[in-house]
Amino acid sequence: MTSLQAIAKRYRAFVDEQVRGRSPIYVELGLAVAETPEILSFLAGLPVAKQQPNLLFAAVRHVCGVPGDGSALAAAIREHGDAIRAVMLSHSTQTNEPGRCALLMPVLAQLPQPLALFEIGTSAGLCLHPDRYGYDYGGNRLMPADAGDDVPVFPCAIEPASVAPQTYPTVAWRGGLDLNPLDPSDPDQVAWLQTLIWPEQTARADRLTAALAIARDKPAPIQQRSLLDPLDDIFAAAPAGTTRVLFHSSVLVYIEALEERRAVSDRIRAACDVWICNESPRVLPWIAKKAPTAPHGMFMLSVNGRPVAWTDPHGASLIAIGDRLGIRS
Ligand SMILES: C[S@@+](CC[C@H](N)C(=O)[O-])C[C@H]1O[C@@H](n2cnc3c(N)ncnc32)[C@H](O)[C@@H]1O
């Protein structure tokens, strides 16, 4: 396969596995990329890690807005190629989706409380505040006791309804790390986070804005460091008597080699009491093989290396594997 064919295949997979049914314009643009040699050649001039569909579309949007169709995308790249390339090289897809807290909540609520929460690959740290958001699990709604009108409420279709959490976890301590932590108070970084949200998903963009306000108001400490480095000290400042929960979502995909992902997973597991992992099943095949075949386009939620649910990549749904979310430490 030539490099252009490999890029075309990546964009078709993006359409089929991620955006179909979620963003009509990115379906159209993704297919246009796969069929347009001029755009494929532009992408081939970038490092493979920078050829990502989400990165291209966010960079184009950042420079000149959302193209209306494939020819407008080709024209944008022809006219603004240098600026788009510069954005792609200087930024990365750090999509921070606080809606993923709706997936963590059923697990967090079952654990011995209080909790010390640590997220690796935390971006702007928005998933470090699960106890400060509202949730709508079908008929089951949860709101923080002191919630104002501007608290975001994340909808999550949950199956079976019995696994929806009934209470909030008690978070005694929180922290995170990222290669490049984003600052919820920095207007440019906030604008980039908004640009990463797919164009039609305006409700998601509004919830992001509300979650950013919470993170600005009560910032969690975030360290700039790599998850590839030793992790044994991350709970050093957590209070005694807390359940040490380490979680990550849509992060291990950034580690290319399977063996390295396995080694990191072993270090993560050793660093905490409870390891919650929300990633594509393809990223952790040794865990995925313990579950039935994944529904198309869903992530896998696993706890301590055991698959417990299929999840919408942005937190919109959760389907328990089996009829309950049995959590064992
Ligand atoms: C797609 S974002 C997900 C952010 C957040 N986990 C969420 O679910 O909203 C992936 C994040 O992982 C971070 N990341 C990627 N490789 C990393 C590494 N080696 N060490 C630390 N963070 C990393 C990126 O900087 C980015 O912020």
JSON list of C-alpha atoms in Angstrom, two decimals, residues 3-4 7 39-48 51:
[
{"chain": "A", "resi": 3, "resn": "SER", "atom": "CA", "xyz": [1.43, 6.18, 1.75]},
{"chain": "A", "resi": 4, "resn": "LEU", "atom": "CA", "xyz": [-1.43, 7.99, -0.04]},
{"chain": "A", "resi": 7, "resn": "ILE", "atom": "CA", "xyz": [-3.90, 7.90, 4.50]},
{"chain": "A", "resi": 39, "resn": "ILE", "atom": "CA", "xyz": [-5.32, 16.62, -0.13]},
{"chain": "A", "resi": 40, "resn": "LEU", "atom": "CA", "xyz": [-3.71, 13.22, 0.39]},
{"chain": "A", "resi": 41, "resn": "SER", "atom": "CA", "xyz": [-0.39, 14.62, -0.93]},
{"chain": "A", "resi": 42, "resn": "PHE", "atom": "CA", "xyz": [-0.67, 17.56, 1.50]},
{"chain": "A", "resi": 43, "resn": "LEU", "atom": "CA", "xyz": [-1.12, 15.10, 4.37]},
{"chain": "A", "resi": 44, "resn": "ALA", "atom": "CA", "xyz": [1.71, 12.86, 3.15]},
{"chain": "A", "resi": 45, "resn": "GLY", "atom": "CA", "xyz": [4.07, 15.80, 3.69]},
{"chain": "A", "resi": 46, "resn": "LEU", "atom": "CA", "xyz": [3.35, 15.67, 7.44]},
{"chain": "A", "resi": 47, "resn": "PRO", "atom": "CA", "xyz": [4.63, 13.17, 10.04]},
{"chain": "A", "resi": 48, "resn": "VAL", "atom": "CA", "xyz": [2.27, 10.18, 10.29]},
{"chain": "A", "resi": 51, "resn": "GLN", "atom": "CA", "xyz": [-2.04, 13.11, 9.58]}
]
